[in-house]
mmCIF file with all atom_site columns, C-alpha atoms and ligand atoms in Angstrom:
data_model
loop_
_atom_site.group_PDB
_atom_site.id
_atom_site.type_symbol
_atom_site.label_atom_id
_atom_site.label_alt_id
_atom_site.label_comp_id
_atom_site.label_asym_id
_atom_site.label_entity_id
_atom_site.label_seq_id
_atom_site.pdbx_PDB_ins_code
_atom_site.Cartn_x
_atom_site.Cartn_y
_atom_site.Cartn_z
_atom_site.occupancy
_atom_site.B_iso_or_equiv
_atom_site.pdbx_formal_charge
_atom_site.auth_seq_id
_atom_site.auth_comp_id
_atom_site.auth_asym_id
_atom_site.auth_atom_id
_atom_site.pdbx_PDB_model_num
ATOM   1   C  CA  . MET A 1 1   ? 0.000  0.000  0.000   1.00 56.00 ? 1   MET A CA  1
ATOM   2   C  CA  . ARG A 1 2   ? 2.711  2.385  0.956   1.00 66.00 ? 2   ARG A CA  1
ATOM   3   C  CA  . LEU A 1 3   ? 4.694  1.368  -2.068  1.00 67.00 ? 3   LEU A CA  1
ATOM   4   C  CA  . SER A 1 4   ? 1.822  1.971  -4.475  1.00 80.00 ? 4   SER A CA  1
ATOM   5   C  CA  . LYS A 1 5   ? 1.187  5.381  -2.941  1.00 81.00 ? 5   LYS A CA  1
ATOM   6   C  CA  . PHE A 1 6   ? 4.830  6.129  -3.471  1.00 76.00 ? 6   PHE A CA  1
ATOM   7   C  CA  . TRP A 1 7   ? 4.624  5.119  -7.119  1.00 75.00 ? 7   TRP A CA  1
ATOM   8   C  CA  . LEU A 1 8   ? 1.466  7.115  -7.676  1.00 75.00 ? 8   LEU A CA  1
ATOM   9   C  CA  . ALA A 1 9   ? 3.169  10.151 -6.240  1.00 76.00 ? 9   ALA A CA  1
ATOM   10  C  CA  . ALA A 1 10  ? 6.246  9.468  -8.345  1.00 72.00 ? 10  ALA A CA  1
ATOM   11  C  CA  . LEU A 1 11  ? 4.152  9.080  -11.484 1.00 71.00 ? 11  LEU A CA  1
ATOM   12  C  CA  . ALA A 1 12  ? 2.310  12.290 -10.723 1.00 75.00 ? 12  ALA A CA  1
ATOM   13  C  CA  . LEU A 1 13  ? 5.697  14.005 -10.762 1.00 71.00 ? 13  LEU A CA  1
ATOM   14  C  CA  . ILE A 1 14  ? 7.151  12.207 -13.745 1.00 69.00 ? 14  ILE A CA  1
ATOM   15  C  CA  . ILE A 1 15  ? 4.244  12.383 -16.190 1.00 68.00 ? 15  ILE A CA  1
ATOM   16  C  CA  . PRO A 1 16  ? 4.021  16.186 -16.468 1.00 63.00 ? 16  PRO A CA  1
ATOM   17  C  CA  . LEU A 1 17  ? 7.817  16.319 -16.595 1.00 61.00 ? 17  LEU A CA  1
ATOM   18  C  CA  . ALA A 1 18  ? 7.896  13.826 -19.450 1.00 59.00 ? 18  ALA A CA  1
ATOM   19  C  CA  . THR A 1 19  ? 5.210  15.647 -21.435 1.00 57.00 ? 19  THR A CA  1
ATOM   20  C  CA  . SER A 1 20  ? 6.924  18.993 -20.995 1.00 57.00 ? 20  SER A CA  1
ATOM   21  C  CA  . VAL A 1 21  ? 10.185 17.482 -22.258 1.00 58.00 ? 21  VAL A CA  1
ATOM   22  C  CA  . ALA A 1 22  ? 8.327  16.079 -25.250 1.00 58.00 ? 22  ALA A CA  1
ATOM   23  C  CA  . ALA A 1 23  ? 6.774  19.498 -25.968 1.00 58.00 ? 23  ALA A CA  1
ATOM   24  C  CA  . ASN A 1 24  ? 10.180 21.146 -25.855 1.00 90.00 ? 24  ASN A CA  1
ATOM   25  C  CA  . GLU A 1 25  ? 11.570 18.618 -28.282 1.00 94.00 ? 25  GLU A CA  1
ATOM   26  C  CA  . ALA A 1 26  ? 8.711  19.313 -30.671 1.00 94.00 ? 26  ALA A CA  1
ATOM   27  C  CA  . ASP A 1 27  ? 9.336  23.058 -30.366 1.00 96.00 ? 27  ASP A CA  1
ATOM   28  C  CA  . GLU A 1 28  ? 13.050 22.607 -30.980 1.00 96.00 ? 28  GLU A CA  1
ATOM   29  C  CA  . ALA A 1 29  ? 12.299 20.437 -34.002 1.00 97.00 ? 29  ALA A CA  1
ATOM   30  C  CA  . ALA A 1 30  ? 9.912  23.087 -35.355 1.00 97.00 ? 30  ALA A CA  1
ATOM   31  C  CA  . LEU A 1 31  ? 12.586 25.759 -34.926 1.00 98.00 ? 31  LEU A CA  1
ATOM   32  C  CA  . ALA A 1 32  ? 15.173 23.629 -36.749 1.00 98.00 ? 32  ALA A CA  1
ATOM   33  C  CA  . TYR A 1 33  ? 12.672 22.823 -39.498 1.00 98.00 ? 33  TYR A CA  1
ATOM   34  C  CA  . ARG A 1 34  ? 11.869 26.529 -39.963 1.00 98.00 ? 34  ARG A CA  1
ATOM   35  C  CA  . GLN A 1 35  ? 15.521 27.530 -40.202 1.00 98.00 ? 35  GLN A CA  1
ATOM   36  C  CA  . ALA A 1 36  ? 16.206 24.691 -42.646 1.00 98.00 ? 36  ALA A CA  1
ATOM   37  C  CA  . LEU A 1 37  ? 13.316 25.902 -44.807 1.00 98.00 ? 37  LEU A CA  1
ATOM   38  C  CA  . PHE A 1 38  ? 14.678 29.453 -44.888 1.00 98.00 ? 38  PHE A CA  1
ATOM   39  C  CA  . LYS A 1 39  ? 18.152 28.149 -45.723 1.00 98.00 ? 39  LYS A CA  1
ATOM   40  C  CA  . SER A 1 40  ? 16.621 26.126 -48.548 1.00 98.00 ? 40  SER A CA  1
ATOM   41  C  CA  . ILE A 1 41  ? 14.632 29.143 -49.710 1.00 98.00 ? 41  ILE A CA  1
ATOM   42  C  CA  . VAL A 1 42  ? 17.696 31.378 -49.863 1.00 98.00 ? 42  VAL A CA  1
ATOM   43  C  CA  . TRP A 1 43  ? 19.670 28.601 -51.581 1.00 98.00 ? 43  TRP A CA  1
ATOM   44  C  CA  . ASN A 1 44  ? 17.186 28.808 -54.448 1.00 98.00 ? 44  ASN A CA  1
ATOM   45  C  CA  . PHE A 1 45  ? 16.483 32.528 -54.193 1.00 98.00 ? 45  PHE A CA  1
ATOM   46  C  CA  . SER A 1 46  ? 20.134 33.643 -54.484 1.00 98.00 ? 46  SER A CA  1
ATOM   47  C  CA  . PRO A 1 47  ? 20.844 32.311 -58.009 1.00 98.00 ? 47  PRO A CA  1
ATOM   48  C  CA  . MET A 1 48  ? 17.642 33.995 -59.225 1.00 98.00 ? 48  MET A CA  1
ATOM   49  C  CA  . SER A 1 49  ? 18.728 37.186 -57.503 1.00 98.00 ? 49  SER A CA  1
ATOM   50  C  CA  . GLU A 1 50  ? 22.087 37.016 -59.292 1.00 98.00 ? 50  GLU A CA  1
ATOM   51  C  CA  . MET A 1 51  ? 20.298 36.684 -62.632 1.00 98.00 ? 51  MET A CA  1
ATOM   52  C  CA  . VAL A 1 52  ? 18.080 39.645 -61.856 1.00 98.00 ? 52  VAL A CA  1
ATOM   53  C  CA  . ARG A 1 53  ? 21.059 41.772 -60.807 1.00 98.00 ? 53  ARG A CA  1
ATOM   54  C  CA  . GLY A 1 54  ? 23.019 40.800 -63.926 1.00 97.00 ? 54  GLY A CA  1
ATOM   55  C  CA  . LYS A 1 55  ? 25.669 38.901 -61.974 1.00 98.00 ? 55  LYS A CA  1
ATOM   56  C  CA  . ARG A 1 56  ? 24.980 35.864 -64.082 1.00 97.00 ? 56  ARG A CA  1
ATOM   57  C  CA  . GLU A 1 57  ? 23.220 35.238 -67.346 1.00 98.00 ? 57  GLU A CA  1
ATOM   58  C  CA  . PHE A 1 58  ? 19.477 34.697 -67.332 1.00 98.00 ? 58  PHE A CA  1
ATOM   59  C  CA  . ASP A 1 59  ? 18.794 30.992 -67.642 1.00 98.00 ? 59  ASP A CA  1
ATOM   60  C  CA  . ALA A 1 60  ? 15.090 30.392 -68.232 1.00 98.00 ? 60  ALA A CA  1
ATOM   61  C  CA  . ALA A 1 61  ? 15.192 26.684 -67.356 1.00 98.00 ? 61  ALA A CA  1
ATOM   62  C  CA  . GLU A 1 62  ? 16.998 27.303 -64.096 1.00 98.00 ? 62  GLU A CA  1
ATOM   63  C  CA  . ALA A 1 63  ? 14.747 30.239 -63.201 1.00 98.00 ? 63  ALA A CA  1
ATOM   64  C  CA  . LYS A 1 64  ? 11.710 28.031 -63.770 1.00 98.00 ? 64  LYS A CA  1
ATOM   65  C  CA  . LYS A 1 65  ? 13.072 25.251 -61.570 1.00 98.00 ? 65  LYS A CA  1
ATOM   66  C  CA  . ARG A 1 66  ? 14.129 27.556 -58.726 1.00 98.00 ? 66  ARG A CA  1
ATOM   67  C  CA  . ALA A 1 67  ? 10.910 29.560 -58.754 1.00 98.00 ? 67  ALA A CA  1
ATOM   68  C  CA  . LEU A 1 68  ? 8.943  26.323 -58.505 1.00 98.00 ? 68  LEU A CA  1
ATOM   69  C  CA  . THR A 1 69  ? 11.064 25.217 -55.544 1.00 98.00 ? 69  THR A CA  1
ATOM   70  C  CA  . VAL A 1 70  ? 10.705 28.518 -53.675 1.00 98.00 ? 70  VAL A CA  1
ATOM   71  C  CA  . SER A 1 71  ? 6.970  28.470 -54.264 1.00 98.00 ? 71  SER A CA  1
ATOM   72  C  CA  . TYR A 1 72  ? 6.732  24.961 -52.850 1.00 98.00 ? 72  TYR A CA  1
ATOM   73  C  CA  . LEU A 1 73  ? 8.937  25.779 -49.847 1.00 98.00 ? 73  LEU A CA  1
ATOM   74  C  CA  . SER A 1 74  ? 6.853  28.880 -49.121 1.00 98.00 ? 74  SER A CA  1
ATOM   75  C  CA  . LEU A 1 75  ? 3.844  26.615 -48.563 1.00 98.00 ? 75  LEU A CA  1
ATOM   76  C  CA  . LEU A 1 76  ? 5.766  24.454 -46.089 1.00 98.00 ? 76  LEU A CA  1
ATOM   77  C  CA  . LEU A 1 77  ? 6.367  27.506 -43.892 1.00 98.00 ? 77  LEU A CA  1
ATOM   78  C  CA  . ALA A 1 78  ? 2.704  27.329 -42.892 1.00 97.00 ? 78  ALA A CA  1
ATOM   79  C  CA  . GLU A 1 79  ? 3.535  24.762 -40.209 1.00 97.00 ? 79  GLU A CA  1
ATOM   80  C  CA  . ALA A 1 80  ? 6.960  26.095 -39.254 1.00 98.00 ? 80  ALA A CA  1
ATOM   81  C  CA  . PHE A 1 81  ? 5.812  28.631 -36.660 1.00 98.00 ? 81  PHE A CA  1
ATOM   82  C  CA  . PRO A 1 82  ? 3.919  26.722 -33.963 1.00 97.00 ? 82  PRO A CA  1
ATOM   83  C  CA  . LYS A 1 83  ? 3.431  28.518 -30.641 1.00 96.00 ? 83  LYS A CA  1
ATOM   84  C  CA  . GLY A 1 84  ? 6.372  27.759 -28.368 1.00 96.00 ? 84  GLY A CA  1
ATOM   85  C  CA  . SER A 1 85  ? 8.945  27.539 -31.184 1.00 97.00 ? 85  SER A CA  1
ATOM   86  C  CA  . GLY A 1 86  ? 10.246 31.046 -30.465 1.00 96.00 ? 86  GLY A CA  1
ATOM   87  C  CA  . SER A 1 87  ? 13.170 32.109 -28.286 1.00 94.00 ? 87  SER A CA  1
ATOM   88  C  CA  . ASN A 1 88  ? 12.297 29.610 -25.529 1.00 92.00 ? 88  ASN A CA  1
ATOM   89  C  CA  . ALA A 1 89  ? 12.965 26.761 -28.000 1.00 95.00 ? 89  ALA A CA  1
ATOM   90  C  CA  . GLY A 1 90  ? 16.520 27.792 -28.873 1.00 95.00 ? 90  GLY A CA  1
ATOM   91  C  CA  . THR A 1 91  ? 18.598 30.343 -30.749 1.00 96.00 ? 91  THR A CA  1
ATOM   92  C  CA  . THR A 1 92  ? 16.349 32.103 -33.204 1.00 97.00 ? 92  THR A CA  1
ATOM   93  C  CA  . ASP A 1 93  ? 15.916 35.349 -35.086 1.00 98.00 ? 93  ASP A CA  1
ATOM   94  C  CA  . ALA A 1 94  ? 12.147 34.927 -35.000 1.00 98.00 ? 94  ALA A CA  1
ATOM   95  C  CA  . LEU A 1 95  ? 10.668 37.781 -32.961 1.00 98.00 ? 95  LEU A CA  1
ATOM   96  C  CA  . ASP A 1 96  ? 7.932  37.263 -30.344 1.00 97.00 ? 96  ASP A CA  1
ATOM   97  C  CA  . ALA A 1 97  ? 5.749  39.608 -32.396 1.00 98.00 ? 97  ALA A CA  1
ATOM   98  C  CA  . ILE A 1 98  ? 5.007  36.611 -34.657 1.00 98.00 ? 98  ILE A CA  1
ATOM   99  C  CA  . TRP A 1 99  ? 2.939  35.019 -31.903 1.00 98.00 ? 99  TRP A CA  1
ATOM   100 C  CA  . GLN A 1 100 ? 1.636  38.317 -30.515 1.00 98.00 ? 100 GLN A CA  1
ATOM   101 C  CA  . GLN A 1 101 ? 0.179  39.452 -33.864 1.00 98.00 ? 101 GLN A CA  1
ATOM   102 C  CA  . PRO A 1 102 ? -0.643 36.117 -35.486 1.00 98.00 ? 102 PRO A CA  1
ATOM   103 C  CA  . GLU A 1 103 ? -3.138 37.561 -37.968 1.00 98.00 ? 103 GLU A CA  1
ATOM   104 C  CA  . ASP A 1 104 ? -0.763 40.144 -39.348 1.00 98.00 ? 104 ASP A CA  1
ATOM   105 C  CA  . PHE A 1 105 ? 2.011  37.570 -39.520 1.00 98.00 ? 105 PHE A CA  1
ATOM   106 C  CA  . ALA A 1 106 ? -0.253 35.112 -41.347 1.00 98.00 ? 106 ALA A CA  1
ATOM   107 C  CA  . ALA A 1 107 ? -1.076 37.856 -43.849 1.00 98.00 ? 107 ALA A CA  1
ATOM   108 C  CA  . ARG A 1 108 ? 2.642  38.434 -44.496 1.00 98.00 ? 108 ARG A CA  1
ATOM   109 C  CA  . LEU A 1 109 ? 3.176  34.758 -45.066 1.00 98.00 ? 109 LEU A CA  1
ATOM   110 C  CA  . LYS A 1 110 ? 0.206  34.617 -47.404 1.00 98.00 ? 110 LYS A CA  1
ATOM   111 C  CA  . THR A 1 111 ? 1.535  37.541 -49.447 1.00 98.00 ? 111 THR A CA  1
ATOM   112 C  CA  . PHE A 1 112 ? 4.860  35.751 -49.743 1.00 98.00 ? 112 PHE A CA  1
ATOM   113 C  CA  . GLN A 1 113 ? 3.198  32.523 -50.860 1.00 98.00 ? 113 GLN A CA  1
ATOM   114 C  CA  . PHE A 1 114 ? 1.117  34.447 -53.394 1.00 98.00 ? 114 PHE A CA  1
ATOM   115 C  CA  . GLU A 1 115 ? 4.110  36.302 -54.897 1.00 98.00 ? 115 GLU A CA  1
ATOM   116 C  CA  . ALA A 1 116 ? 6.154  33.084 -54.993 1.00 98.00 ? 116 ALA A CA  1
ATOM   117 C  CA  . ASN A 1 117 ? 3.362  31.338 -56.876 1.00 98.00 ? 117 ASN A CA  1
ATOM   118 C  CA  . GLU A 1 118 ? 3.127  34.284 -59.281 1.00 98.00 ? 118 GLU A CA  1
ATOM   119 C  CA  . LEU A 1 119 ? 6.873  33.991 -59.903 1.00 98.00 ? 119 LEU A CA  1
ATOM   120 C  CA  . ARG A 1 120 ? 6.465  30.287 -60.587 1.00 98.00 ? 120 ARG A CA  1
ATOM   121 C  CA  . LYS A 1 121 ? 3.808  31.086 -63.207 1.00 98.00 ? 121 LYS A CA  1
ATOM   122 C  CA  . VAL A 1 122 ? 5.778  33.924 -64.794 1.00 98.00 ? 122 VAL A CA  1
ATOM   123 C  CA  . ALA A 1 123 ? 8.951  31.810 -64.909 1.00 98.00 ? 123 ALA A CA  1
ATOM   124 C  CA  . GLU A 1 124 ? 7.137  29.226 -67.004 1.00 98.00 ? 124 GLU A CA  1
ATOM   125 C  CA  . GLN A 1 125 ? 6.893  31.824 -69.777 1.00 98.00 ? 125 GLN A CA  1
ATOM   126 C  CA  . GLY A 1 126 ? 10.684 32.123 -69.826 1.00 97.00 ? 126 GLY A CA  1
ATOM   127 C  CA  . GLN A 1 127 ? 10.797 35.882 -70.400 1.00 98.00 ? 127 GLN A CA  1
ATOM   128 C  CA  . GLN A 1 128 ? 13.464 37.746 -68.519 1.00 98.00 ? 128 GLN A CA  1
ATOM   129 C  CA  . GLU A 1 129 ? 11.671 41.085 -68.191 1.00 98.00 ? 129 GLU A CA  1
ATOM   130 C  CA  . SER A 1 130 ? 8.476  39.787 -66.626 1.00 98.00 ? 130 SER A CA  1
ATOM   131 C  CA  . PHE A 1 131 ? 10.518 37.419 -64.483 1.00 98.00 ? 131 PHE A CA  1
ATOM   132 C  CA  . THR A 1 132 ? 12.619 40.303 -63.163 1.00 98.00 ? 132 THR A CA  1
ATOM   133 C  CA  . ALA A 1 133 ? 9.542  42.401 -62.368 1.00 98.00 ? 133 ALA A CA  1
ATOM   134 C  CA  . GLN A 1 134 ? 7.873  39.584 -60.426 1.00 98.00 ? 134 GLN A CA  1
ATOM   135 C  CA  . PHE A 1 135 ? 11.110 38.623 -58.701 1.00 98.00 ? 135 PHE A CA  1
ATOM   136 C  CA  . ARG A 1 136 ? 11.291 42.149 -57.256 1.00 98.00 ? 136 ARG A CA  1
ATOM   137 C  CA  . LYS A 1 137 ? 7.797  41.732 -55.826 1.00 98.00 ? 137 LYS A CA  1
ATOM   138 C  CA  . LEU A 1 138 ? 8.862  38.488 -54.194 1.00 98.00 ? 138 LEU A CA  1
ATOM   139 C  CA  . GLY A 1 139 ? 11.948 40.159 -52.710 1.00 98.00 ? 139 GLY A CA  1
ATOM   140 C  CA  . ALA A 1 140 ? 9.724  42.894 -51.285 1.00 98.00 ? 140 ALA A CA  1
ATOM   141 C  CA  . ALA A 1 141 ? 7.590  40.196 -49.612 1.00 98.00 ? 141 ALA A CA  1
ATOM   142 C  CA  . CYS A 1 142 ? 10.700 38.738 -47.927 1.00 98.00 ? 142 CYS A CA  1
ATOM   143 C  CA  . LYS A 1 143 ? 11.744 42.141 -46.687 1.00 98.00 ? 143 LYS A CA  1
ATOM   144 C  CA  . GLY A 1 144 ? 8.215  43.093 -45.637 1.00 97.00 ? 144 GLY A CA  1
ATOM   145 C  CA  . CYS A 1 145 ? 8.139  40.175 -43.236 1.00 98.00 ? 145 CYS A CA  1
ATOM   146 C  CA  . HIS A 1 146 ? 11.737 40.478 -42.026 1.00 98.00 ? 146 HIS A CA  1
ATOM   147 C  CA  . ASP A 1 147 ? 11.231 44.161 -41.130 1.00 97.00 ? 147 ASP A CA  1
ATOM   148 C  CA  . SER A 1 148 ? 8.593  43.273 -38.540 1.00 97.00 ? 148 SER A CA  1
ATOM   149 C  CA  . TYR A 1 149 ? 9.278  39.699 -37.565 1.00 98.00 ? 149 TYR A CA  1
ATOM   150 C  CA  . LYS A 1 150 ? 12.969 38.848 -37.895 1.00 98.00 ? 150 LYS A CA  1
ATOM   151 C  CA  . ALA A 1 151 ? 15.836 40.124 -35.743 1.00 98.00 ? 151 ALA A CA  1
ATOM   152 C  CA  . ASP A 1 152 ? 18.664 41.718 -37.785 1.00 89.00 ? 152 ASP A CA  1
HETATM 153 C  C1  . HEC B 2 .   ? 6.380  35.557 -43.246 1.00 89.77 ? 201 HEC B C1  1
HETATM 154 C  C2  . HEC B 2 .   ? 7.679  36.027 -42.818 1.00 89.77 ? 201 HEC B C2  1
HETATM 155 C  C3  . HEC B 2 .   ? 8.895  35.794 -43.624 1.00 89.77 ? 201 HEC B C3  1
HETATM 156 C  C4  . HEC B 2 .   ? 9.015  35.792 -44.996 1.00 89.77 ? 201 HEC B C4  1
HETATM 157 C  C5  . HEC B 2 .   ? 7.954  36.080 -46.035 1.00 89.77 ? 201 HEC B C5  1
HETATM 158 C  C6  . HEC B 2 .   ? 10.395 35.511 -45.282 1.00 89.77 ? 201 HEC B C6  1
HETATM 159 N  N1  . HEC B 2 .   ? 11.093 35.348 -44.120 1.00 89.77 ? 201 HEC B N1  1
HETATM 160 FE FE1 . HEC B 2 .   ? 13.054 34.875 -43.962 1.00 89.77 ? 201 HEC B FE1 1
HETATM 161 N  N2  . HEC B 2 .   ? 12.838 34.661 -41.981 1.00 89.77 ? 201 HEC B N2  1
HETATM 162 C  C7  . HEC B 2 .   ? 11.721 34.970 -41.255 1.00 89.77 ? 201 HEC B C7  1
HETATM 163 C  C8  . HEC B 2 .   ? 11.959 34.698 -39.859 1.00 89.77 ? 201 HEC B C8  1
HETATM 164 C  C9  . HEC B 2 .   ? 10.971 34.904 -38.734 1.00 89.77 ? 201 HEC B C9  1
HETATM 165 C  C10 . HEC B 2 .   ? 13.270 34.198 -39.757 1.00 89.77 ? 201 HEC B C10 1
HETATM 166 C  C11 . HEC B 2 .   ? 14.004 33.742 -38.492 1.00 89.77 ? 201 HEC B C11 1
HETATM 167 C  C12 . HEC B 2 .   ? 13.846 32.233 -38.350 1.00 89.77 ? 201 HEC B C12 1
HETATM 168 C  C13 . HEC B 2 .   ? 14.510 31.704 -37.086 1.00 89.77 ? 201 HEC B C13 1
HETATM 169 O  O1  . HEC B 2 .   ? 15.688 32.067 -36.817 1.00 89.77 ? 201 HEC B O1  1
HETATM 170 O  O2  . HEC B 2 .   ? 13.857 30.935 -36.379 1.00 89.77 ? 201 HEC B O2  1
HETATM 171 C  C14 . HEC B 2 .   ? 13.799 34.186 -41.117 1.00 89.77 ? 201 HEC B C14 1
HETATM 172 C  C15 . HEC B 2 .   ? 15.071 33.768 -41.437 1.00 89.77 ? 201 HEC B C15 1
HETATM 173 C  C16 . HEC B 2 .   ? 15.625 33.829 -42.684 1.00 89.77 ? 201 HEC B C16 1
HETATM 174 C  C17 . HEC B 2 .   ? 16.986 33.450 -43.010 1.00 89.77 ? 201 HEC B C17 1
HETATM 175 C  C18 . HEC B 2 .   ? 18.038 32.935 -42.029 1.00 89.77 ? 201 HEC B C18 1
HETATM 176 C  C19 . HEC B 2 .   ? 17.941 31.419 -41.960 1.00 89.77 ? 201 HEC B C19 1
HETATM 177 C  C20 . HEC B 2 .   ? 18.989 30.820 -41.024 1.00 89.77 ? 201 HEC B C20 1
HETATM 178 O  O3  . HEC B 2 .   ? 18.613 30.341 -39.948 1.00 89.77 ? 201 HEC B O3  1
HETATM 179 O  O4  . HEC B 2 .   ? 20.166 30.847 -41.382 1.00 89.77 ? 201 HEC B O4  1
HETATM 180 C  C21 . HEC B 2 .   ? 17.142 33.676 -44.348 1.00 89.77 ? 201 HEC B C21 1
HETATM 181 C  C22 . HEC B 2 .   ? 18.393 33.444 -45.172 1.00 89.77 ? 201 HEC B C22 1
HETATM 182 C  C23 . HEC B 2 .   ? 15.878 34.164 -44.854 1.00 89.77 ? 201 HEC B C23 1
HETATM 183 N  N3  . HEC B 2 .   ? 14.975 34.252 -43.833 1.00 89.77 ? 201 HEC B N3  1
HETATM 184 C  C24 . HEC B 2 .   ? 15.641 34.505 -46.169 1.00 89.77 ? 201 HEC B C24 1
HETATM 185 C  C25 . HEC B 2 .   ? 14.385 34.811 -46.678 1.00 89.77 ? 201 HEC B C25 1
HETATM 186 C  C26 . HEC B 2 .   ? 14.118 35.030 -48.079 1.00 89.77 ? 201 HEC B C26 1
HETATM 187 C  C27 . HEC B 2 .   ? 15.167 35.009 -49.186 1.00 89.77 ? 201 HEC B C27 1
HETATM 188 C  C28 . HEC B 2 .   ? 12.800 35.268 -48.187 1.00 89.77 ? 201 HEC B C28 1
HETATM 189 C  C29 . HEC B 2 .   ? 12.006 35.526 -49.430 1.00 89.77 ? 201 HEC B C29 1
HETATM 190 C  C30 . HEC B 2 .   ? 12.273 34.750 -50.601 1.00 89.77 ? 201 HEC B C30 1
HETATM 191 C  C31 . HEC B 2 .   ? 12.242 35.214 -46.844 1.00 89.77 ? 201 HEC B C31 1
HETATM 192 N  N4  . HEC B 2 .   ? 13.236 34.943 -45.967 1.00 89.77 ? 201 HEC B N4  1
HETATM 193 C  C32 . HEC B 2 .   ? 10.912 35.419 -46.559 1.00 89.77 ? 201 HEC B C32 1
HETATM 194 C  C33 . HEC B 2 .   ? 10.541 35.441 -41.749 1.00 89.77 ? 201 HEC B C33 1
HETATM 195 C  C34 . HEC B 2 .   ? 10.214 35.513 -43.086 1.00 89.77 ? 201 HEC B C34 1
#
């Protein structure tokens, strides 16, 4: 009897501890996932940026492929900002404002996803001028979000 009371008390202590550890692991995983997505986005964004800035020749096939990838990655960001995956989950440049103004943040993300999808469509036409114009809009969507929600 005494023993079982002891174990009940021990379990009562351990169970919440275990679930809070699990939650932290999920938050840390979300943070790592988010940062990996942004690294993957910039990996594909940079070569397009170089084309737009004349640092390398416009390559329609490559532009099409990279625009498609960025558009796809932009959609994955939808689940990369769960509550709890901010500064308490590890080293991050994501500002608390993301979770304090979730509607505005969601609107920023939506704008980004929209512009990325537009770039994907434009890139399929293979014309440098329209690609450049839409690429600038996409870049503005990155900056628009970073200005409010990412530490420098
Ligand atoms: C909806 C908001 C939002 C949009 C749109 C956005 N970013 Fe970010 N970005 C962030 C936040 C927040 C972080 C910080 C993530 C972290 O550290 O947890 C970040 C981080 C980054 C990083 C650093 C990744 C790392 O950990 O090394 C790069 C690079 C980056 N973004 C590039 C871009 C580019 C390029 C675009 C547009 C093509 C873009 N971002 C669009 C919010 C956004």
